[in-house]
Amino acid sequence: MQERTGIITFKGNPMTLIGPELKIGAAAPDFRVVDATLTPRSIADYAGTIKIISAVPSLDTPVCDTETRRFNSEATALPANVVVLTISLDLPFAQKRWCGAAGIDRVITLSDYQERSFGLAYGVLIKELKLLTRSVFVLDAQNIIRYIQIVPEVTHEPDYAAVISAAKGLC
């Protein structure tokens, strides 16, 4: 499996990403994750929609909490054909509990804990931490990658305006 360095840091410390470097304009790789009921989900489950895929290390951390709440809020102003998926390695039960406590009703949380399928396919699995790095991908309705944001410092938030603008530009 390909390893990439010099892309991200965690609290200032350089980290290694496992998996390929994806390119804008390329077909999005498929992945296999599970939802809150342990039902397997893949990119095909969201066919025909514009997808904002937000990868986070753990919902139970301050920045991931803030980011997911922000995308939940932003989703209310997006057209119905746009879905926001947040993927982490948190257990589905923990994701469901967190969403209930946080009032998350527009973001779909998915867990990559079983196979690391998303993390490896999208090149966002942090080797040293065994967590997903903070990143956002926007896919069009045909699953072509139209926007990529790998946040350079894992403890920082993404550029929300750029993500939302990229998604709205596809509507």
PDB file of N, CA and C in Angstrom, residues 65-168:
ATOM      1  N   ASP A  65     -16.407  17.524  16.367  1.00  0.00           N
ATOM      2  CA  ASP A  65     -17.735  17.902  16.846  1.00  0.00           C
ATOM      3  C   ASP A  65     -18.170  19.203  16.160  1.00  0.00           C
ATOM      4  N   THR A  66     -17.312  20.204  16.205  1.00  0.00           N
ATOM      5  CA  THR A  66     -17.611  21.501  15.591  1.00  0.00           C
ATOM      6  C   THR A  66     -17.839  21.351  14.090  1.00  0.00           C
ATOM      7  N   GLU A  67     -16.972  20.607  13.435  1.00  0.00           N
ATOM      8  CA  GLU A  67     -17.072  20.428  11.985  1.00  0.00           C
ATOM      9  C   GLU A  67     -18.385  19.750  11.585  1.00  0.00           C
ATOM     10  N   THR A  68     -18.745  18.700  12.278  1.00  0.00           N
ATOM     11  CA  THR A  68     -19.958  17.959  11.916  1.00  0.00           C
ATOM     12  C   THR A  68     -21.204  18.785  12.206  1.00  0.00           C
ATOM     13  N   ARG A  69     -21.195  19.515  13.312  1.00  0.00           N
ATOM     14  CA  ARG A  69     -22.322  20.421  13.593  1.00  0.00           C
ATOM     15  C   ARG A  69     -22.425  21.505  12.514  1.00  0.00           C
ATOM     16  N   ARG A  70     -21.302  22.017  12.077  1.00  0.00           N
ATOM     17  CA  ARG A  70     -21.303  23.059  11.045  1.00  0.00           C
ATOM     18  C   ARG A  70     -21.853  22.514   9.727  1.00  0.00           C
ATOM     19  N   PHE A  71     -21.406  21.332   9.310  1.00  0.00           N
ATOM     20  CA  PHE A  71     -21.921  20.753   8.074  1.00  0.00           C
ATOM     21  C   PHE A  71     -23.406  20.418   8.208  1.00  0.00           C
ATOM     22  N   ASN A  72     -23.840  20.021   9.397  1.00  0.00           N
ATOM     23  CA  ASN A  72     -25.264  19.766   9.622  1.00  0.00           C
ATOM     24  C   ASN A  72     -26.060  21.056   9.409  1.00  0.00           C
ATOM     25  N   SER A  73     -25.544  22.155   9.924  1.00  0.00           N
ATOM     26  CA  SER A  73     -26.189  23.454   9.760  1.00  0.00           C
ATOM     27  C   SER A  73     -26.176  23.893   8.298  1.00  0.00           C
ATOM     28  N   GLU A  74     -25.042  23.754   7.645  1.00  0.00           N
ATOM     29  CA  GLU A  74     -24.905  24.147   6.236  1.00  0.00           C
ATOM     30  C   GLU A  74     -25.830  23.321   5.343  1.00  0.00           C
ATOM     31  N   ALA A  75     -26.056  22.069   5.709  1.00  0.00           N
ATOM     32  CA  ALA A  75     -26.870  21.167   4.885  1.00  0.00           C
ATOM     33  C   ALA A  75     -28.311  21.643   4.750  1.00  0.00           C
ATOM     34  N   THR A  76     -28.784  22.401   5.720  1.00  0.00           N
ATOM     35  CA  THR A  76     -30.173  22.872   5.656  1.00  0.00           C
ATOM     36  C   THR A  76     -30.408  23.815   4.480  1.00  0.00           C
ATOM     37  N   ALA A  77     -29.357  24.465   3.990  1.00  0.00           N
ATOM     38  CA  ALA A  77     -29.481  25.395   2.875  1.00  0.00           C
ATOM     39  C   ALA A  77     -29.081  24.781   1.534  1.00  0.00           C
ATOM     40  N   LEU A  78     -28.752  23.500   1.543  1.00  0.00           N
ATOM     41  CA  LEU A  78     -28.338  22.841   0.304  1.00  0.00           C
ATOM     42  C   LEU A  78     -29.544  22.210  -0.389  1.00  0.00           C
ATOM     43  N   PRO A  79     -29.496  22.105  -1.715  1.00  0.00           N
ATOM     44  CA  PRO A  79     -30.587  21.442  -2.438  1.00  0.00           C
ATOM     45  C   PRO A  79     -30.755  19.986  -1.989  1.00  0.00           C
ATOM     46  N   ALA A  80     -31.922  19.438  -2.232  1.00  0.00           N
ATOM     47  CA  ALA A  80     -32.248  18.078  -1.790  1.00  0.00           C
ATOM     48  C   ALA A  80     -31.358  17.012  -2.423  1.00  0.00           C
ATOM     49  N   ASN A  81     -30.743  17.323  -3.572  1.00  0.00           N
ATOM     50  CA  ASN A  81     -29.898  16.321  -4.230  1.00  0.00           C
ATOM     51  C   ASN A  81     -28.456  16.322  -3.718  1.00  0.00           C
ATOM     52  N   VAL A  82     -28.199  17.036  -2.629  1.00  0.00           N
ATOM     53  CA  VAL A  82     -26.867  17.050  -2.011  1.00  0.00           C
ATOM     54  C   VAL A  82     -26.946  16.313  -0.675  1.00  0.00           C
ATOM     55  N   VAL A  83     -26.079  15.320  -0.497  1.00  0.00           N
ATOM     56  CA  VAL A  83     -26.007  14.624   0.791  1.00  0.00           C
ATOM     57  C   VAL A  83     -24.656  14.916   1.431  1.00  0.00           C
ATOM     58  N   VAL A  84     -24.657  14.993   2.754  1.00  0.00           N
ATOM     59  CA  VAL A  84     -23.425  15.185   3.507  1.00  0.00           C
ATOM     60  C   VAL A  84     -23.180  13.909   4.297  1.00  0.00           C
ATOM     61  N   LEU A  85     -22.055  13.270   4.002  1.00  0.00           N
ATOM     62  CA  LEU A  85     -21.658  12.039   4.683  1.00  0.00           C
ATOM     63  C   LEU A  85     -20.440  12.350   5.536  1.00  0.00           C
ATOM     64  N   THR A  86     -20.502  11.998   6.802  1.00  0.00           N
ATOM     65  CA  THR A  86     -19.332  12.135   7.668  1.00  0.00           C
ATOM     66  C   THR A  86     -18.866  10.731   8.013  1.00  0.00           C
ATOM     67  N   ILE A  87     -17.608  10.459   7.710  1.00  0.00           N
ATOM     68  CA  ILE A  87     -17.045   9.130   7.922  1.00  0.00           C
ATOM     69  C   ILE A  87     -15.926   9.221   8.943  1.00  0.00           C
ATOM     70  N   SER A  88     -15.978   8.325   9.928  1.00  0.00           N
ATOM     71  CA  SER A  88     -14.913   8.227  10.931  1.00  0.00           C
ATOM     72  C   SER A  88     -14.713   6.759  11.265  1.00  0.00           C
ATOM     73  N   LEU A  89     -13.753   6.504  12.132  1.00  0.00           N
ATOM     74  CA  LEU A  89     -13.529   5.135  12.600  1.00  0.00           C
ATOM     75  C   LEU A  89     -14.249   4.868  13.915  1.00  0.00           C
ATOM     76  N   ASP A  90     -15.059   5.840  14.359  1.00  0.00           N
ATOM     77  CA  ASP A  90     -15.865   5.628  15.559  1.00  0.00           C
ATOM     78  C   ASP A  90     -16.806   4.447  15.328  1.00  0.00           C
ATOM     79  N   LEU A  91     -17.125   3.725  16.402  1.00  0.00           N
ATOM     80  CA  LEU A  91     -18.101   2.648  16.286  1.00  0.00           C
ATOM     81  C   LEU A  91     -19.467   3.238  15.946  1.00  0.00           C
ATOM     82  N   PRO A  92     -20.267   2.535  15.155  1.00  0.00           N
ATOM     83  CA  PRO A  92     -21.584   3.044  14.774  1.00  0.00           C
ATOM     84  C   PRO A  92     -22.461   3.404  15.974  1.00  0.00           C
ATOM     85  N   PHE A  93     -22.342   2.650  17.053  1.00  0.00           N
ATOM     86  CA  PHE A  93     -23.144   2.915  18.247  1.00  0.00           C
ATOM     87  C   PHE A  93     -22.770   4.264  18.853  1.00  0.00           C
ATOM     88  N   ALA A  94     -21.468   4.547  18.876  1.00  0.00           N
ATOM     89  CA  ALA A  94     -20.992   5.829  19.398  1.00  0.00           C
ATOM     90  C   ALA A  94     -21.431   6.966  18.478  1.00  0.00           C
ATOM     91  N   GLN A  95     -21.376   6.742  17.171  1.00  0.00           N
ATOM     92  CA  GLN A  95     -21.827   7.767  16.225  1.00  0.00           C
ATOM     93  C   GLN A  95     -23.308   8.082  16.446  1.00  0.00           C
ATOM     94  N   LYS A  96     -24.120   7.045  16.597  1.00  0.00           N
ATOM     95  CA  LYS A  96     -25.559   7.239  16.780  1.00  0.00           C
ATOM     96  C   LYS A  96     -25.841   8.008  18.074  1.00  0.00           C
ATOM     97  N   ARG A  97     -25.153   7.638  19.145  1.00  0.00           N
ATOM     98  CA  ARG A  97     -25.327   8.314  20.429  1.00  0.00           C
ATOM     99  C   ARG A  97     -24.903   9.783  20.320  1.00  0.00           C
ATOM    100  N   TRP A  98     -23.754  10.027  19.683  1.00  0.00           N
ATOM    101  CA  TRP A  98     -23.273  11.392  19.530  1.00  0.00           C
ATOM    102  C   TRP A  98     -24.262  12.220  18.704  1.00  0.00           C
ATOM    103  N   CYS A  99     -24.740  11.683  17.588  1.00  0.00           N
ATOM    104  CA  CYS A  99     -25.695  12.412  16.733  1.00  0.00           C
ATOM    105  C   CYS A  99     -26.962  12.760  17.503  1.00  0.00           C
ATOM    106  N   GLY A 100     -27.465  11.825  18.303  1.00  0.00           N
ATOM    107  CA  GLY A 100     -28.658  12.088  19.098  1.00  0.00           C
ATOM    108  C   GLY A 100     -28.426  13.209  20.090  1.00  0.00           C
ATOM    109  N   ALA A 101     -27.292  13.188  20.763  1.00  0.00           N
ATOM    110  CA  ALA A 101     -26.977  14.212  21.757  1.00  0.00           C
ATOM    111  C   ALA A 101     -26.711  15.570  21.109  1.00  0.00           C
ATOM    112  N   ALA A 102     -26.162  15.556  19.888  1.00  0.00           N
ATOM    113  CA  ALA A 102     -25.800  16.807  19.209  1.00  0.00           C
ATOM    114  C   ALA A 102     -26.923  17.345  18.321  1.00  0.00           C
ATOM    115  N   GLY A 103     -27.990  16.581  18.178  1.00  0.00           N
ATOM    116  CA  GLY A 103     -29.097  17.030  17.333  1.00  0.00           C
ATOM    117  C   GLY A 103     -28.777  16.998  15.849  1.00  0.00           C
ATOM    118  N   ILE A 104     -27.922  16.092  15.446  1.00  0.00           N
ATOM    119  CA  ILE A 104     -27.525  15.977  14.039  1.00  0.00           C
ATOM    120  C   ILE A 104     -28.617  15.235  13.277  1.00  0.00           C
ATOM    121  N   ASP A 105     -29.211  15.924  12.293  1.00  0.00           N
ATOM    122  CA  ASP A 105     -30.297  15.307  11.545  1.00  0.00           C
ATOM    123  C   ASP A 105     -30.158  15.435  10.039  1.00  0.00           C
ATOM    124  N   ARG A 106     -29.127  16.148   9.587  1.00  0.00           N
ATOM    125  CA  ARG A 106     -28.931  16.331   8.141  1.00  0.00           C
ATOM    126  C   ARG A 106     -27.675  15.623   7.634  1.00  0.00           C
ATOM    127  N   VAL A 107     -26.734  15.362   8.506  1.00  0.00           N
ATOM    128  CA  VAL A 107     -25.508  14.666   8.143  1.00  0.00           C
ATOM    129  C   VAL A 107     -25.712  13.178   8.400  1.00  0.00           C
ATOM    130  N   ILE A 108     -25.274  12.365   7.456  1.00  0.00           N
ATOM    131  CA  ILE A 108     -25.323  10.909   7.614  1.00  0.00           C
ATOM    132  C   ILE A 108     -23.947  10.468   8.103  1.00  0.00           C
ATOM    133  N   THR A 109     -23.894   9.849   9.290  1.00  0.00           N
ATOM    134  CA  THR A 109     -22.608   9.369   9.792  1.00  0.00           C
ATOM    135  C   THR A 109     -22.427   7.907   9.396  1.00  0.00           C
ATOM    136  N   LEU A 110     -21.211   7.610   8.977  1.00  0.00           N
ATOM    137  CA  LEU A 110     -20.847   6.265   8.544  1.00  0.00           C
ATOM    138  C   LEU A 110     -19.538   5.880   9.216  1.00  0.00           C
ATOM    139  N   SER A 111     -19.408   4.595   9.510  1.00  0.00           N
ATOM    140  CA  SER A 111     -18.213   4.110  10.207  1.00  0.00           C
ATOM    141  C   SER A 111     -17.358   3.236   9.296  1.00  0.00           C
ATOM    142  N   ASP A 112     -16.072   3.518   9.292  1.00  0.00           N
ATOM    143  CA  ASP A 112     -15.084   2.781   8.499  1.00  0.00           C
ATOM    144  C   ASP A 112     -14.285   1.834   9.391  1.00  0.00           C
ATOM    145  N   TYR A 113     -14.831   1.525  10.580  1.00  0.00           N
ATOM    146  CA  TYR A 113     -14.069   0.765  11.566  1.00  0.00           C
ATOM    147  C   TYR A 113     -13.784  -0.674  11.140  1.00  0.00           C
ATOM    148  N   GLN A 114     -14.649  -1.282  10.337  1.00  0.00           N
ATOM    149  CA  GLN A 114     -14.481  -2.697  10.015  1.00  0.00           C
ATOM    150  C   GLN A 114     -13.312  -2.973   9.075  1.00  0.00           C
ATOM    151  N   GLU A 115     -13.263  -2.252   7.958  1.00  0.00           N
ATOM    152  CA  GLU A 115     -12.283  -2.587   6.919  1.00  0.00           C
ATOM    153  C   GLU A 115     -11.298  -1.469   6.587  1.00  0.00           C
ATOM    154  N   ARG A 116     -11.538  -0.275   7.107  1.00  0.00           N
ATOM    155  CA  ARG A 116     -10.737   0.903   6.727  1.00  0.00           C
ATOM    156  C   ARG A 116     -10.818   1.115   5.215  1.00  0.00           C
ATOM    157  N   SER A 117     -11.903   0.653   4.618  1.00  0.00           N
ATOM    158  CA  SER A 117     -12.095   0.685   3.171  1.00  0.00           C
ATOM    159  C   SER A 117     -12.050   2.109   2.619  1.00  0.00           C
ATOM    160  N   PHE A 118     -12.790   3.022   3.237  1.00  0.00           N
ATOM    161  CA  PHE A 118     -12.790   4.406   2.780  1.00  0.00           C
ATOM    162  C   PHE A 118     -11.399   5.013   2.958  1.00  0.00           C
ATOM    163  N   GLY A 119     -10.849   4.886   4.156  1.00  0.00           N
ATOM    164  CA  GLY A 119      -9.549   5.484   4.455  1.00  0.00           C
ATOM    165  C   GLY A 119      -8.463   5.044   3.505  1.00  0.00           C
ATOM    166  N   LEU A 120      -8.429   3.757   3.194  1.00  0.00           N
ATOM    167  CA  LEU A 120      -7.404   3.234   2.291  1.00  0.00           C
ATOM    168  C   LEU A 120      -7.670   3.621   0.844  1.00  0.00           C
ATOM    169  N   ALA A 121      -8.927   3.576   0.406  1.00  0.00           N
ATOM    170  CA  ALA A 121      -9.259   3.899  -0.981  1.00  0.00           C
ATOM    171  C   ALA A 121      -9.065   5.379  -1.292  1.00  0.00           C
ATOM    172  N   TYR A 122      -9.306   6.239  -0.291  1.00  0.00           N
ATOM    173  CA  TYR A 122      -9.212   7.682  -0.501  1.00  0.00           C
ATOM    174  C   TYR A 122      -7.881   8.260  -0.029  1.00  0.00           C
ATOM    175  N   GLY A 123      -6.994   7.407   0.490  1.00  0.00           N
ATOM    176  CA  GLY A 123      -5.659   7.849   0.887  1.00  0.00           C
ATOM    177  C   GLY A 123      -5.633   8.748   2.089  1.00  0.00           C
ATOM    178  N   VAL A 124      -6.572   8.527   3.041  1.00  0.00           N
ATOM    179  CA  VAL A 124      -6.673   9.412   4.199  1.00  0.00           C
ATOM    180  C   VAL A 124      -6.540   8.689   5.547  1.00  0.00           C
ATOM    181  N   LEU A 125      -5.996   7.485   5.538  1.00  0.00           N
ATOM    182  CA  LEU A 125      -5.753   6.767   6.790  1.00  0.00           C
ATOM    183  C   LEU A 125      -4.378   7.168   7.309  1.00  0.00           C
ATOM    184  N   ILE A 126      -4.344   7.669   8.544  1.00  0.00           N
ATOM    185  CA  ILE A 126      -3.076   8.088   9.153  1.00  0.00           C
ATOM    186  C   ILE A 126      -2.386   6.853   9.731  1.00  0.00           C
ATOM    187  N   LYS A 127      -1.229   6.535   9.202  1.00  0.00           N
ATOM    188  CA  LYS A 127      -0.484   5.335   9.609  1.00  0.00           C
ATOM    189  C   LYS A 127      -0.188   5.323  11.113  1.00  0.00           C
ATOM    190  N   GLU A 128       0.304   6.420  11.620  1.00  0.00           N
ATOM    191  CA  GLU A 128       0.749   6.460  13.017  1.00  0.00           C
ATOM    192  C   GLU A 128      -0.404   6.416  14.011  1.00  0.00           C
ATOM    193  N   LEU A 129      -1.549   6.960  13.652  1.00  0.00           N
ATOM    194  CA  LEU A 129      -2.673   7.059  14.590  1.00  0.00           C
ATOM    195  C   LEU A 129      -3.782   6.043  14.329  1.00  0.00           C
ATOM    196  N   LYS A 130      -3.749   5.435  13.149  1.00  0.00           N
ATOM    197  CA  LYS A 130      -4.822   4.503  12.747  1.00  0.00           C
ATOM    198  C   LYS A 130      -6.180   5.201  12.781  1.00  0.00           C
ATOM    199  N   LEU A 131      -6.202   6.474  12.389  1.00  0.00           N
ATOM    200  CA  LEU A 131      -7.418   7.279  12.297  1.00  0.00           C
ATOM    201  C   LEU A 131      -7.468   7.908  10.910  1.00  0.00           C
ATOM    202  N   LEU A 132      -8.643   8.408  10.540  1.00  0.00           N
ATOM    203  CA  LEU A 132      -8.765   9.137   9.283  1.00  0.00           C
ATOM    204  C   LEU A 132      -8.290  10.565   9.492  1.00  0.00           C
ATOM    205  N   THR A 133      -7.614  11.110   8.497  1.00  0.00           N
ATOM    206  CA  THR A 133      -7.221  12.515   8.589  1.00  0.00           C
ATOM    207  C   THR A 133      -8.406  13.385   8.200  1.00  0.00           C
ATOM    208  N   ARG A 134      -8.410  14.604   8.683  1.00  0.00           N
ATOM    209  CA  ARG A 134      -9.479  15.533   8.372  1.00  0.00           C
ATOM    210  C   ARG A 134      -9.390  15.902   6.891  1.00  0.00           C
ATOM    211  N   SER A 135     -10.439  15.567   6.157  1.00  0.00           N
ATOM    212  CA  SER A 135     -10.447  15.806   4.718  1.00  0.00           C
ATOM    213  C   SER A 135     -11.884  15.880   4.234  1.00  0.00           C
ATOM    214  N   VAL A 136     -12.062  16.522   3.074  1.00  0.00           N
ATOM    215  CA  VAL A 136     -13.388  16.645   2.488  1.00  0.00           C
ATOM    216  C   VAL A 136     -13.276  16.397   0.984  1.00  0.00           C
ATOM    217  N   PHE A 137     -14.192  15.596   0.484  1.00  0.00           N
ATOM    218  CA  PHE A 137     -14.279  15.306  -0.941  1.00  0.00           C
ATOM    219  C   PHE A 137     -15.678  15.678  -1.402  1.00  0.00           C
ATOM    220  N   VAL A 138     -15.778  16.319  -2.556  1.00  0.00           N
ATOM    221  CA  VAL A 138     -17.077  16.599  -3.160  1.00  0.00           C
ATOM    222  C   VAL A 138     -17.137  15.806  -4.461  1.00  0.00           C
ATOM    223  N   LEU A 139     -18.168  14.967  -4.564  1.00  0.00           N
ATOM    224  CA  LEU A 139     -18.365  14.130  -5.744  1.00  0.00           C
ATOM    225  C   LEU A 139     -19.629  14.575  -6.455  1.00  0.00           C
ATOM    226  N   ASP A 140     -19.591  14.589  -7.771  1.00  0.00           N
ATOM    227  CA  ASP A 140     -20.795  14.942  -8.509  1.00  0.00           C
ATOM    228  C   ASP A 140     -21.736  13.730  -8.565  1.00  0.00           C
ATOM    229  N   ALA A 141     -22.869  13.890  -9.212  1.00  0.00           N
ATOM    230  CA  ALA A 141     -23.885  12.833  -9.252  1.00  0.00           C
ATOM    231  C   ALA A 141     -23.407  11.586  -9.994  1.00  0.00           C
ATOM    232  N   GLN A 142     -22.349  11.720 -10.799  1.00  0.00           N
ATOM    233  CA  GLN A 142     -21.775  10.569 -11.504  1.00  0.00           C
ATOM    234  C   GLN A 142     -20.543  10.008 -10.776  1.00  0.00           C
ATOM    235  N   ASN A 143     -20.333  10.447  -9.543  1.00  0.00           N
ATOM    236  CA  ASN A 143     -19.217  10.001  -8.707  1.00  0.00           C
ATOM    237  C   ASN A 143     -17.843  10.367  -9.267  1.00  0.00           C
ATOM    238  N   ILE A 144     -17.777  11.536  -9.867  1.00  0.00           N
ATOM    239  CA  ILE A 144     -16.497  12.091 -10.288  1.00  0.00           C
ATOM    240  C   ILE A 144     -16.060  13.065  -9.190  1.00  0.00           C
ATOM    241  N   ILE A 145     -14.795  12.990  -8.807  1.00  0.00           N
ATOM    242  CA  ILE A 145     -14.267  13.879  -7.766  1.00  0.00           C
ATOM    243  C   ILE A 145     -14.152  15.287  -8.344  1.00  0.00           C
ATOM    244  N   ARG A 146     -14.840  16.238  -7.720  1.00  0.00           N
ATOM    245  CA  ARG A 146     -14.835  17.618  -8.192  1.00  0.00           C
ATOM    246  C   ARG A 146     -14.122  18.575  -7.246  1.00  0.00           C
ATOM    247  N   TYR A 147     -13.845  18.124  -6.021  1.00  0.00           N
ATOM    248  CA  TYR A 147     -13.177  18.980  -5.042  1.00  0.00           C
ATOM    249  C   TYR A 147     -12.530  18.075  -3.998  1.00  0.00           C
ATOM    250  N   ILE A 148     -11.317  18.440  -3.601  1.00  0.00           N
ATOM    251  CA  ILE A 148     -10.597  17.713  -2.544  1.00  0.00           C
ATOM    252  C   ILE A 148      -9.977  18.734  -1.605  1.00  0.00           C
ATOM    253  N   GLN A 149     -10.151  18.504  -0.321  1.00  0.00           N
ATOM    254  CA  GLN A 149      -9.476  19.330   0.682  1.00  0.00           C
ATOM    255  C   GLN A 149      -8.906  18.404   1.757  1.00  0.00           C
ATOM    256  N   ILE A 150      -7.595  18.284   1.784  1.00  0.00           N
ATOM    257  CA  ILE A 150      -6.906  17.563   2.862  1.00  0.00           C
ATOM    258  C   ILE A 150      -6.411  18.660   3.798  1.00  0.00           C
ATOM    259  N   VAL A 151      -6.967  18.725   5.004  1.00  0.00           N
ATOM    260  CA  VAL A 151      -6.600  19.792   5.936  1.00  0.00           C
ATOM    261  C   VAL A 151      -5.169  19.527   6.417  1.00  0.00           C
ATOM    262  N   PRO A 152      -4.245  20.464   6.187  1.00  0.00           N
ATOM    263  CA  PRO A 152      -2.830  20.219   6.494  1.00  0.00           C
ATOM    264  C   PRO A 152      -2.532  19.880   7.957  1.00  0.00           C
ATOM    265  N   GLU A 153      -3.222  20.530   8.880  1.00  0.00           N
ATOM    266  CA  GLU A 153      -3.046  20.244  10.313  1.00  0.00           C
ATOM    267  C   GLU A 153      -4.345  19.605  10.794  1.00  0.00           C
ATOM    268  N   VAL A 154      -4.256  18.356  11.240  1.00  0.00           N
ATOM    269  CA  VAL A 154      -5.442  17.571  11.604  1.00  0.00           C
ATOM    270  C   VAL A 154      -6.307  18.271  12.648  1.00  0.00           C
ATOM    271  N   THR A 155      -5.702  19.069  13.515  1.00  0.00           N
ATOM    272  CA  THR A 155      -6.468  19.711  14.584  1.00  0.00           C
ATOM    273  C   THR A 155      -7.160  21.003  14.132  1.00  0.00           C
ATOM    274  N   HIS A 156      -7.073  21.343  12.844  1.00  0.00           N
ATOM    275  CA  HIS A 156      -7.729  22.539  12.314  1.00  0.00           C
ATOM    276  C   HIS A 156      -9.001  22.168  11.565  1.00  0.00           C
ATOM    277  N   GLU A 157      -9.914  23.121  11.450  1.00  0.00           N
ATOM    278  CA  GLU A 157     -11.154  22.911  10.720  1.00  0.00           C
ATOM    279  C   GLU A 157     -10.926  23.107   9.219  1.00  0.00           C
ATOM    280  N   PRO A 158     -11.792  22.500   8.403  1.00  0.00           N
ATOM    281  CA  PRO A 158     -11.678  22.705   6.962  1.00  0.00           C
ATOM    282  C   PRO A 158     -12.195  24.085   6.561  1.00  0.00           C
ATOM    283  N   ASP A 159     -11.991  24.437   5.312  1.00  0.00           N
ATOM    284  CA  ASP A 159     -12.523  25.681   4.743  1.00  0.00           C
ATOM    285  C   ASP A 159     -13.953  25.378   4.291  1.00  0.00           C
ATOM    286  N   TYR A 160     -14.910  25.637   5.177  1.00  0.00           N
ATOM    287  CA  TYR A 160     -16.319  25.306   4.906  1.00  0.00           C
ATOM    288  C   TYR A 160     -16.844  26.021   3.665  1.00  0.00           C
ATOM    289  N   ALA A 161     -16.532  27.294   3.530  1.00  0.00           N
ATOM    290  CA  ALA A 161     -17.055  28.075   2.406  1.00  0.00           C
ATOM    291  C   ALA A 161     -16.627  27.472   1.071  1.00  0.00           C
ATOM    292  N   ALA A 162     -15.383  27.029   0.983  1.00  0.00           N
ATOM    293  CA  ALA A 162     -14.895  26.426  -0.261  1.00  0.00           C
ATOM    294  C   ALA A 162     -15.624  25.117  -0.565  1.00  0.00           C
ATOM    295  N   VAL A 163     -15.881  24.314   0.459  1.00  0.00           N
ATOM    296  CA  VAL A 163     -16.583  23.034   0.284  1.00  0.00           C
ATOM    297  C   VAL A 163     -18.015  23.297  -0.200  1.00  0.00           C
ATOM    298  N   ILE A 164     -18.724  24.181   0.489  1.00  0.00           N
ATOM    299  CA  ILE A 164     -20.112  24.476   0.136  1.00  0.00           C
ATOM    300  C   ILE A 164     -20.203  25.072  -1.258  1.00  0.00           C
ATOM    301  N   SER A 165     -19.269  25.946  -1.587  1.00  0.00           N
ATOM    302  CA  SER A 165     -19.249  26.557  -2.920  1.00  0.00           C
ATOM    303  C   SER A 165     -19.036  25.483  -3.991  1.00  0.00           C
ATOM    304  N   ALA A 166     -18.144  24.540  -3.733  1.00  0.00           N
ATOM    305  CA  ALA A 166     -17.877  23.465  -4.698  1.00  0.00           C
ATOM    306  C   ALA A 166     -19.133  22.617  -4.909  1.00  0.00           C
ATOM    307  N   ALA A 167     -19.827  22.302  -3.825  1.00  0.00           N
ATOM    308  CA  ALA A 167     -21.047  21.483  -3.932  1.00  0.00           C
ATOM    309  C   ALA A 167     -22.151  22.243  -4.658  1.00  0.00           C
ATOM    310  N   LYS A 168     -22.356  23.500  -4.285  1.00  0.00           N
ATOM    311  CA  LYS A 168     -23.414  24.300  -4.926  1.00  0.00           C
ATOM    312  C   LYS A 168     -23.126  24.510  -6.406  1.00  0.00           C
TER     313      LYS A 168
END
